[in-house]
């Protein structure tokens, strides 16, 4: 696409004229040329088709009755490319049913022949302005989204730049996506971005970790069940797939899914409907599926450990999140600074100064961005960046075990608090009760934003 095509506002508006009558076509062409339009006269749909493109900065004026594909066919074909291209139908055999049909099928307007040229020009000018606004709005949205995703999926390594571009592009379509990558490389982040930057953003994002649940429980979690489907199924349960209706279903660690569940999932993907366990009724579901895996599913399928047909269904568009050490020093430092600054901003004056970053690139980062993020958050609290490095203050030799343990405990609690969530959650993370957390915080002289909540609760 040329640069010019991308700035519709600065071009003279284009109109594609379609009429099988050469005389009529010529007269129309002259009218629009005089009015300052770029005119593309066509005597048949195949010729006109060549001008239609998604980012086309123009509108279409087409006759209805034509040999071969008629005006209504053209309307359908154009809207299959871009439903926001204005199409005006014009006919010498106009009647009310035809006009109604035109409007129902999404025509911009419907005009009877012969039409007053001045009226036609005004109408097409309005349609062109409408089209220019649609394109300008799309461009603006693209810019805004590009900026937003830059701040979310951070990095400058070519693999990450490409990942961001692919994610934005794929967010706009419903294709099933399989994300492959090691632990902590951002698979869930990409899945969320596919949802948040796409057309389903207002719908639900439902995530399920297939590796975290025993097979039978996973099945009823995914597909739901009717009351009495199995012992213990007292009430009907709506499964995650149904919950994700009109939104996105994220299947994490899909490699752990049982063969039985795989078969059921395949059916959902093929038929876009499901039956709850123990149910008879087909329930239509409209979900976009994103799956993530740490293993090579194609190789798993070759070994008979995963259904091959499901791999092909899921693998429509594969995305790979690269391991951190392959992304280079620049990305490692960039991500560290990002998460350090974020943690430091939360801590305020209690934050430690940013340490020297030269040791970062020497570490292998087996836990990838998650590990780096934790290291950055710990560094903001004054911990050494890398585990195993000598601790700066409290672990000085000669301190009693009790003092070391206490100081370590204080730091762990401080870090958990610094993540800025509710105290209930902090306590759960640390595996202690809220009351114990409160006592420990008092013992260590720690406070949190949620203090009031704790004391009231
Ligand atoms: N490119 C990135 N830019 C910014 N943050 C990132 C990036 N990649 C990952 N992260 C952050 O790293 C952490 C781990 O990411 P995420 O949970 O998406 O990884 P994952 O691949 O799903 O890991 P696992 O396989 O262990 O579930 C999250 O806090 C996420 O926000
Ligand atoms: Mg994950």
Coordinates of C-alpha atoms and ligand atoms in Angstrom, one line a residue:
X1 CA 0.0 0.0 0.0
X2 CA 1.4 3.4 -0.9
X3 CA 1.9 6.1 1.6
X4 CA -0.8 8.2 -0.1
X5 CA -3.4 5.6 0.4
X6 CA -2.8 5.9 4.1
X7 CA -3.7 9.6 4.4
X8 CA -7.2 9.8 3.0
X9 CA -7.9 13.3 4.3
X10 CA -5.3 14.8 2.0
X11 CA -6.5 13.1 -1.2
X12 CA -9.3 14.1 -3.5
X13 CA -12.2 11.7 -2.7
X14 CA -12.5 8.7 -5.0
X15 CA -15.7 7.3 -6.3
X16 CA -16.0 3.9 -8.0
X17 CA -18.8 4.0 -10.5
X18 CA -20.3 0.7 -11.6
X19 CA -22.9 0.5 -14.4
X20 CA -23.2 -1.8 -17.4
X21 CA -24.7 1.0 -19.5
X22 CA -21.7 2.8 -21.1
X23 CA -23.6 5.9 -21.7
X24 CA -24.9 6.3 -18.2
X25 CA -21.4 5.5 -16.9
X26 CA -19.9 8.2 -19.0
X27 CA -22.4 10.8 -17.9
X28 CA -21.9 9.9 -14.2
X29 CA -18.1 10.0 -14.7
X30 CA -18.3 13.5 -16.1
X31 CA -20.5 14.8 -13.3
X32 CA -18.2 13.5 -10.6
X33 CA -15.0 14.7 -12.4
X34 CA -16.4 18.1 -12.6
X35 CA -17.2 18.0 -8.9
X36 CA -13.5 17.3 -8.2
X37 CA -13.7 13.5 -7.5
X38 CA -11.2 10.9 -8.6
X39 CA -13.4 8.7 -10.7
X40 CA -13.0 5.0 -11.5
X41 CA -15.7 4.0 -14.0
X42 CA -16.3 0.3 -14.4
X43 CA -18.8 -1.6 -16.6
X44 CA -18.8 -4.8 -14.5
X45 CA -18.1 -6.1 -11.0
X46 CA -14.8 -7.9 -11.8
X47 CA -13.3 -4.6 -13.0
X48 CA -14.6 -2.7 -9.9
X49 CA -13.5 -5.5 -7.6
X50 CA -9.9 -4.7 -8.3
X51 CA -10.3 -1.3 -6.7
X52 CA -11.8 -2.5 -3.4
X53 CA -9.5 -2.8 -0.5
X54 CA -9.8 -2.6 3.3
X55 CA -8.1 0.8 3.6
X56 CA -9.6 2.1 0.4
X57 CA -10.3 5.9 0.7
X58 CA -13.4 6.0 -1.4
X59 CA -17.0 5.1 -1.9
X60 CA -19.0 3.1 -4.5
X61 CA -22.0 4.1 -6.6
X62 CA -23.4 1.0 -8.3
X63 CA -26.3 0.2 -10.6
X64 CA -28.5 -2.6 -9.4
X65 CA -29.5 -4.6 -12.5
X66 CA -26.5 -5.8 -14.3
X67 CA -25.6 -9.0 -16.1
X68 CA -23.5 -11.4 -14.0
X69 CA -23.1 -10.1 -10.5
X70 CA -25.6 -7.4 -9.8
X71 CA -25.5 -4.4 -7.5
X72 CA -26.6 -6.5 -4.4
X73 CA -23.9 -9.1 -5.1
X74 CA -21.4 -6.2 -5.4
X75 CA -22.6 -4.8 -2.1
X76 CA -22.1 -8.1 -0.3
X77 CA -18.7 -8.6 -1.8
X78 CA -17.6 -5.1 -0.9
X79 CA -18.7 -5.5 2.7
X80 CA -17.0 -8.8 3.0
X81 CA -13.8 -6.8 2.4
X82 CA -14.7 -3.9 4.7
X83 CA -18.3 -3.4 6.0
X84 CA -17.5 0.3 6.5
X85 CA -17.1 1.1 2.8
X86 CA -20.2 3.2 1.8
X87 CA -22.1 1.7 -1.1
X88 CA -24.8 3.7 -2.8
X89 CA -27.2 1.7 -5.0
X90 CA -28.9 3.4 -8.0
X91 CA -31.6 1.8 -10.1
X92 CA -34.0 2.5 -13.0
X93 CA -36.3 -0.2 -11.8
X94 CA -36.6 1.1 -8.2
X95 CA -39.5 0.1 -6.1
X96 CA -40.1 0.0 -2.4
X97 CA -39.1 -3.7 -1.8
X98 CA -35.8 -3.0 -3.6
X99 CA -35.2 0.1 -1.5
X100 CA -36.0 -1.8 1.7
X101 CA -33.7 -4.6 0.7
X102 CA -30.9 -2.2 0.0
X103 CA -31.1 -0.6 3.4
X104 CA -31.4 -3.9 5.1
X105 CA -28.3 -5.2 3.4
X106 CA -26.4 -2.2 4.6
X107 CA -26.3 0.1 1.6
X108 CA -25.3 3.7 2.5
X109 CA -28.3 5.0 0.4
X110 CA -30.6 4.0 -2.4
X111 CA -31.4 6.3 -5.3
X112 CA -33.8 6.1 -8.2
X113 CA -32.8 6.8 -11.8
X114 CA -32.7 9.3 -13.3
X115 CA -31.2 11.2 -10.4
X116 CA -30.5 14.9 -10.1
X117 CA -26.7 15.2 -10.6
X118 CA -26.4 17.8 -7.9
X119 CA -28.2 15.6 -5.5
X120 CA -26.0 12.6 -6.4
X121 CA -22.8 14.7 -5.9
X122 CA -24.0 15.9 -2.5
X123 CA -24.8 12.4 -1.4
X124 CA -21.5 10.9 -2.6
X125 CA -19.6 13.8 -0.9
X126 CA -21.3 13.0 2.4
X127 CA -20.5 9.3 2.0
X128 CA -16.9 10.2 1.3
X129 CA -16.6 12.4 4.3
X130 CA -18.1 9.6 6.4
X131 CA -15.5 7.2 4.9
X132 CA -12.6 9.6 5.7
X133 CA -13.8 9.8 9.3
X134 CA -13.9 6.0 9.6
X135 CA -10.3 5.7 8.2
X136 CA -9.0 8.6 10.4
X137 CA -10.6 6.9 13.5
X138 CA -9.0 3.6 12.6
X139 CA -5.6 5.2 12.2
X140 CA -5.9 7.0 15.5
X141 CA -6.9 3.8 17.2
X142 CA -3.9 2.0 15.8
X143 CA -1.5 4.7 17.1
X144 CA -3.1 4.6 20.5
X145 CA -3.0 0.8 20.7
X146 CA 0.6 0.6 19.5
X147 CA 1.6 2.9 22.3
X148 CA -0.4 1.0 24.8
X149 CA 1.0 -2.4 23.9
X150 CA 4.5 -1.0 23.9
X151 CA 4.1 -0.2 27.6
X152 CA 2.8 -3.7 28.3
X153 CA 4.9 -6.1 26.3
X154 CA 8.2 -4.4 26.9
X155 CA 11.3 -5.0 24.9
X156 CA 13.3 -4.0 21.8
X157 CA 14.7 -7.4 20.8
X158 CA 13.5 -8.2 17.2
X159 CA 11.6 -11.2 18.4
X160 CA 9.7 -9.1 20.9
X161 CA 9.0 -6.3 18.4
X162 CA 7.5 -9.0 16.1
X163 CA 5.6 -10.6 18.9
X164 CA 4.0 -7.2 19.7
X165 CA 3.1 -6.6 16.1
X166 CA 1.6 -10.1 15.7
X167 CA -0.3 -9.8 18.9
X168 CA -1.9 -6.5 17.8
X169 CA -2.7 -7.9 14.4
X170 CA -4.1 -11.2 15.8
X171 CA -6.2 -9.3 18.4
X172 CA -8.3 -8.0 15.5
X173 CA -9.3 -11.5 14.3
X174 CA -10.8 -14.5 16.0
X175 CA -8.2 -17.1 14.9
X176 CA -7.2 -19.7 17.5
X177 CA -3.7 -18.9 18.8
X178 CA -1.2 -21.2 20.4
X179 CA 1.5 -19.6 22.5
X180 CA 4.7 -21.5 23.0
X181 CA 7.4 -20.5 25.5
X182 CA 9.3 -21.3 28.6
X183 CA 8.1 -20.4 32.1
X184 CA 7.9 -16.7 32.8
X185 CA 8.4 -15.5 29.3
X186 CA 5.0 -13.7 29.0
X187 CA 2.6 -16.3 27.6
X188 CA -0.3 -15.1 29.8
X189 CA 0.7 -11.5 29.1
X190 CA 0.3 -12.1 25.4
X191 CA -3.0 -14.0 25.9
X192 CA -4.4 -11.1 27.9
X193 CA -3.2 -8.6 25.3
X194 CA -4.8 -10.6 22.5
X195 CA -8.1 -10.1 24.4
X196 CA -7.6 -6.5 25.6
X197 CA -6.6 -5.1 22.3
X198 CA -9.2 -6.9 20.3
X199 CA -12.8 -6.8 19.4
X200 CA -13.8 -9.0 22.4
X201 CA -12.2 -6.7 25.0
X202 CA -15.6 -5.9 26.5
X203 CA -16.4 -9.6 26.8
X204 CA -15.0 -11.9 29.5
X205 CA -11.4 -13.2 29.7
X206 CA -11.6 -16.6 31.3
X207 CA -8.3 -18.4 32.1
X208 CA -7.9 -22.0 33.2
X209 CA -4.7 -23.9 34.0
X210 CA -5.1 -27.4 32.6
X211 CA -2.1 -28.6 34.6
X212 CA -3.4 -27.5 38.0
X213 CA -6.5 -29.8 38.1
X214 CA -7.1 -33.5 38.1
X215 CA -8.6 -34.7 34.8
X216 CA -12.2 -35.2 35.9
X217 CA -12.4 -31.9 37.7
X218 CA -10.9 -30.1 34.7
X219 CA -13.6 -31.5 32.5
X220 CA -16.4 -30.4 34.6
X221 CA -14.7 -27.0 35.1
X222 CA -14.4 -26.6 31.4
X223 CA -17.6 -28.0 30.1
X224 CA -19.9 -27.7 33.1
X225 CA -22.3 -30.3 34.2
X226 CA -25.9 -30.9 34.8
X227 CA -27.2 -31.8 38.3
X228 CA -26.7 -35.5 38.9
X229 CA -24.2 -35.9 36.1
X230 CA -21.9 -37.8 38.5
X231 CA -21.8 -38.5 42.2
X232 CA -21.3 -35.2 44.0
X233 CA -22.7 -33.1 41.2
X234 CA -25.6 -31.7 43.2
X235 CA -26.3 -28.6 41.2
X236 CA -25.9 -27.6 37.6
X237 CA -22.5 -25.9 36.9
X238 CA -21.8 -23.5 34.1
X239 CA -18.3 -24.4 32.7
X240 CA -15.5 -22.0 31.8
X241 CA -16.1 -22.4 28.1
X242 CA -19.7 -21.1 28.5
X243 CA -18.5 -18.4 30.9
X244 CA -16.1 -17.2 28.1
X245 CA -19.1 -16.7 25.7
X246 CA -18.4 -13.6 23.5
X247 CA -15.0 -13.3 25.1
X248 CA -11.7 -15.2 25.2
X249 CA -10.9 -18.6 26.8
X250 CA -7.3 -19.0 27.8
X251 CA -6.2 -22.6 28.2
X252 CA -2.9 -22.6 30.0
X253 CA -0.6 -25.7 30.1
X254 CA -2.8 -27.3 27.5
X255 CA -0.3 -30.1 27.2
X256 CA -1.6 -31.5 30.5
X257 CA -5.1 -32.0 29.2
X258 CA -6.4 -35.5 29.2
X259 CA -7.2 -37.3 26.0
X260 CA -10.9 -37.3 26.9
X261 CA -11.0 -33.6 27.5
X262 CA -9.0 -33.0 24.3
X263 CA -11.7 -34.9 22.3
X264 CA -14.4 -32.8 23.8
X265 CA -12.5 -29.6 23.2
X266 CA -11.9 -30.5 19.6
X267 CA -15.6 -30.8 19.2
X268 CA -16.2 -27.4 20.7
X269 CA -13.7 -25.9 18.3
X270 CA -15.2 -27.6 15.3
X271 CA -18.9 -27.1 16.1
X272 CA -18.8 -24.0 18.2
X273 CA -21.2 -25.7 20.6
X274 CA -21.0 -27.9 23.6
X275 CA -22.9 -30.3 25.8
X276 CA -22.5 -30.0 29.6
X277 CA -21.4 -33.3 31.3
X278 CA -24.5 -35.4 31.7
X279 CA -26.5 -33.0 29.5
X280 CA -28.3 -33.6 26.2
X281 CA -28.7 -30.1 25.0
X282 CA -26.4 -28.5 22.5
X283 CA -25.3 -25.1 23.7
X284 CA -24.0 -22.6 21.2
X285 CA -20.8 -20.8 22.3
X286 CA -18.9 -18.0 20.7
X287 CA -15.4 -18.1 22.2
X288 CA -12.0 -17.2 20.9
X289 CA -9.5 -19.8 22.1
X290 CA -6.0 -19.0 23.1
X291 CA -3.8 -21.8 24.4
X292 CA -0.4 -21.8 26.0
X293 CA 2.2 -24.6 26.3
X294 CA 5.8 -25.1 27.5
X295 CA 6.3 -28.2 25.3
X296 CA 6.5 -28.9 21.6
X297 CA 2.9 -30.1 21.0
X298 CA 3.7 -31.4 17.5
X299 CA 6.4 -33.6 19.0
X300 CA 4.0 -34.7 21.7
X301 CA 1.4 -35.6 19.1
X302 CA 4.0 -37.6 17.1
X303 CA 4.6 -39.6 20.3
X304 CA 0.9 -40.2 20.7
X305 CA 0.8 -38.1 23.9
X306 CA -1.5 -35.4 22.4
X307 CA -4.2 -35.5 19.8
X308 CA -2.8 -34.6 16.4
X309 CA -6.1 -33.2 15.1
X310 CA -6.3 -30.9 18.1
X311 CA -2.8 -29.7 17.6
X312 CA -3.7 -28.6 14.1
X313 CA -6.8 -26.9 15.3
X314 CA -5.0 -25.0 18.0
X315 CA -1.9 -24.3 16.0
X316 CA -3.7 -22.1 13.4
X317 CA -1.4 -19.2 14.4
X318 CA 1.6 -20.1 16.5
X319 CA 3.3 -17.4 18.6
X320 CA 6.6 -17.9 20.5
X321 CA 7.6 -15.9 23.6
X322 CA 11.5 -15.9 23.6
X323 CA 13.5 -16.8 26.6
X324 CA 15.0 -13.7 28.3
X325 CA 18.6 -14.6 27.9
X326 CA 18.1 -14.7 24.1
X327 CA 16.8 -11.2 24.1
X328 CA 20.0 -9.5 24.9
X329 CA 21.4 -7.2 27.6
X330 CA 19.3 -4.2 26.5
X331 CA 16.0 -5.9 27.1
X332 CA 17.2 -7.4 30.4
X333 CA 18.1 -3.9 31.6
X334 CA 15.0 -2.3 30.2
X335 CA 12.7 -4.8 32.0
X336 CA 14.7 -4.5 35.2
X337 CA 14.5 -0.7 35.2
X338 CA 10.8 -0.9 34.4
X339 CA 9.9 -3.1 37.3
X340 CA 12.4 -1.5 39.7
X341 CA 10.9 1.9 39.0
X342 CA 7.4 0.6 39.4
X343 CA 8.3 -1.0 42.8
X344 CA 10.3 2.0 43.9
X345 CA 7.4 4.4 43.1
X346 CA 5.2 2.2 45.4
X347 CA 7.7 2.2 48.2
X348 CA 8.3 5.9 48.1
X349 CA 11.1 7.1 50.4
X350 CA 11.7 3.5 51.7
X351 CA 12.9 2.4 48.2
X352 CA 16.6 1.5 47.8
X353 CA 18.6 3.2 45.1
X354 CA 18.9 1.3 41.8
X355 CA 21.8 -1.0 41.9
X356 CA 24.5 -1.3 39.2
X357 CA 23.0 -3.4 36.4
X358 CA 26.2 -4.9 35.0
X359 CA 25.7 -8.3 36.8
X360 CA 22.3 -8.8 35.2
X361 CA 23.4 -10.0 31.8
X362 CA 25.7 -12.6 33.4
X363 CA 22.9 -14.5 35.0
X364 CA 21.0 -17.1 33.0
X365 CA 17.5 -16.1 34.0
X366 CA 15.9 -19.6 33.9
X367 CA 12.8 -18.0 35.4
X368 CA 12.8 -15.4 32.6
X369 CA 10.9 -12.2 33.0
X370 CA 9.1 -13.4 36.1
X371 CA 12.4 -14.0 37.8
X372 CA 13.8 -10.7 36.7
X373 CA 10.7 -8.9 37.8
X374 CA 11.0 -10.5 41.3
X375 CA 14.7 -9.5 41.4
X376 CA 13.8 -5.9 40.5
X377 CA 11.1 -5.7 43.2
X378 CA 13.5 -7.2 45.7
X379 CA 16.2 -4.7 44.7
X380 CA 13.9 -1.9 45.4
X381 CA 13.8 -3.2 48.9
X382 CA 17.5 -3.3 49.2
X383 CA 18.1 -7.0 48.4
X384 CA 21.0 -8.0 46.2
X385 CA 19.8 -8.5 42.6
X386 CA 20.9 -12.1 42.3
X387 CA 20.1 -14.9 44.7
X388 CA 23.2 -16.2 46.4
X389 CA 25.0 -12.8 46.4
X390 CA 25.9 -11.6 49.9
X391 CA 23.1 -9.7 51.6
X392 CA 24.1 -6.1 52.3
X393 CA 23.1 -5.2 55.9
X394 CA 21.5 -7.7 58.2
X395 CA 23.4 -10.8 57.4
X396 CA 26.7 -9.4 58.8
X397 CA 28.6 -12.2 60.6
X398 CA 28.2 -12.6 64.3
X399 CA 24.4 -12.1 64.4
X400 CA 22.3 -14.7 66.1
X401 CA 20.2 -17.1 64.1
X402 CA 17.1 -15.7 65.7
X403 CA 18.0 -12.2 64.5
X404 CA 18.8 -13.4 61.0
X405 CA 15.5 -15.3 60.8
X406 CA 13.6 -12.2 62.1
X407 CA 15.3 -9.9 59.6
X408 CA 14.5 -12.3 56.8
X409 CA 10.9 -12.6 57.9
X410 CA 10.6 -8.8 58.0
X411 CA 11.9 -8.5 54.5
X412 CA 9.6 -11.2 53.1
X413 CA 6.6 -9.5 54.7
X414 CA 7.7 -6.1 53.5
X415 CA 8.0 -7.5 49.9
X416 CA 4.6 -9.1 50.0
X417 CA 3.2 -5.8 51.3
X418 CA 5.0 -3.8 48.6
X419 CA 3.1 -5.7 45.9
X420 CA 0.3 -3.5 47.1
X421 CA -2.6 -5.9 47.3
X422 CA -5.2 -6.4 50.0
X423 CA -3.9 -7.7 53.3
X424 CA -6.1 -10.8 53.0
X425 CA -4.3 -11.6 49.8
X426 CA -0.9 -10.8 51.3
X427 CA -1.6 -13.1 54.2
X428 CA -2.7 -15.9 51.8
X429 CA 0.5 -15.5 49.8
X430 CA 2.6 -15.9 52.9
X431 CA 0.5 -18.8 54.0
X432 CA -0.5 -17.2 57.3
X433 CA -3.7 -15.9 58.8
X434 CA -4.6 -12.2 58.7
X435 CA -4.3 -12.1 62.4
X436 CA -0.7 -13.5 62.4
X437 CA 0.2 -11.1 59.6
X438 CA -1.1 -8.2 61.7
X439 CA 0.9 -9.3 64.7
X440 CA 4.0 -9.8 62.7
X441 CA 3.6 -6.4 61.1
X442 CA 3.3 -4.8 64.5
X443 CA 6.4 -6.8 65.7
X444 CA 8.5 -5.5 62.8
X445 CA 7.1 -2.0 62.8
X446 CA 5.7 -2.4 59.3
X447 CA 2.6 -0.6 58.0
X448 CA 0.7 -0.9 54.8
X449 CA -1.9 1.1 52.9
X450 CA -4.5 -1.5 54.0
X451 CA -3.9 -0.8 57.7
X452 CA -7.2 0.8 58.4
X453 CA -8.9 -2.2 56.7
X454 CA -7.0 -4.6 58.9
X455 CA -7.8 -2.8 62.2
X456 CA -11.5 -2.5 61.3
X457 CA -11.8 -6.0 60.1
Ligands
LIG1 N1 7.8 -8.6 27.5 C1 7.4 -8.4 28.8 N2 7.2 -7.1 29.2 C2 6.8 -6.8 30.4 N3 6.5 -7.7 31.3 C3 6.6 -9.0 31.0 C4 7.0 -9.4 29.7 N4 7.0 -10.8 29.6 C5 6.6 -11.2 30.8 N5 6.4 -10.2 31.7 C6 6.0 -10.2 33.1 O1 6.6 -11.4 33.6 C7 5.7 -12.1 34.5 C8 5.5 -13.5 34.0 O2 4.8 -13.5 32.8 P1 3.6 -14.5 32.4 O3 2.9 -14.9 33.6 O4 2.8 -14.0 31.3 O5 4.5 -15.7 31.9 P2 4.1 -17.2 31.4 O6 4.8 -17.4 30.2 O7 2.6 -17.3 31.4 O8 4.8 -18.1 32.6 P3 4.3 -19.6 33.1 O9 4.6 -20.5 32.0 O10 5.2 -19.8 34.2 O11 2.9 -19.5 33.4 C9 4.5 -11.3 34.6 O12 4.5 -10.4 35.7 C10 4.5 -10.5 33.3 O13 3.8 -9.3 33.4
LIG2 MG1 1.4 -18.5 32.6

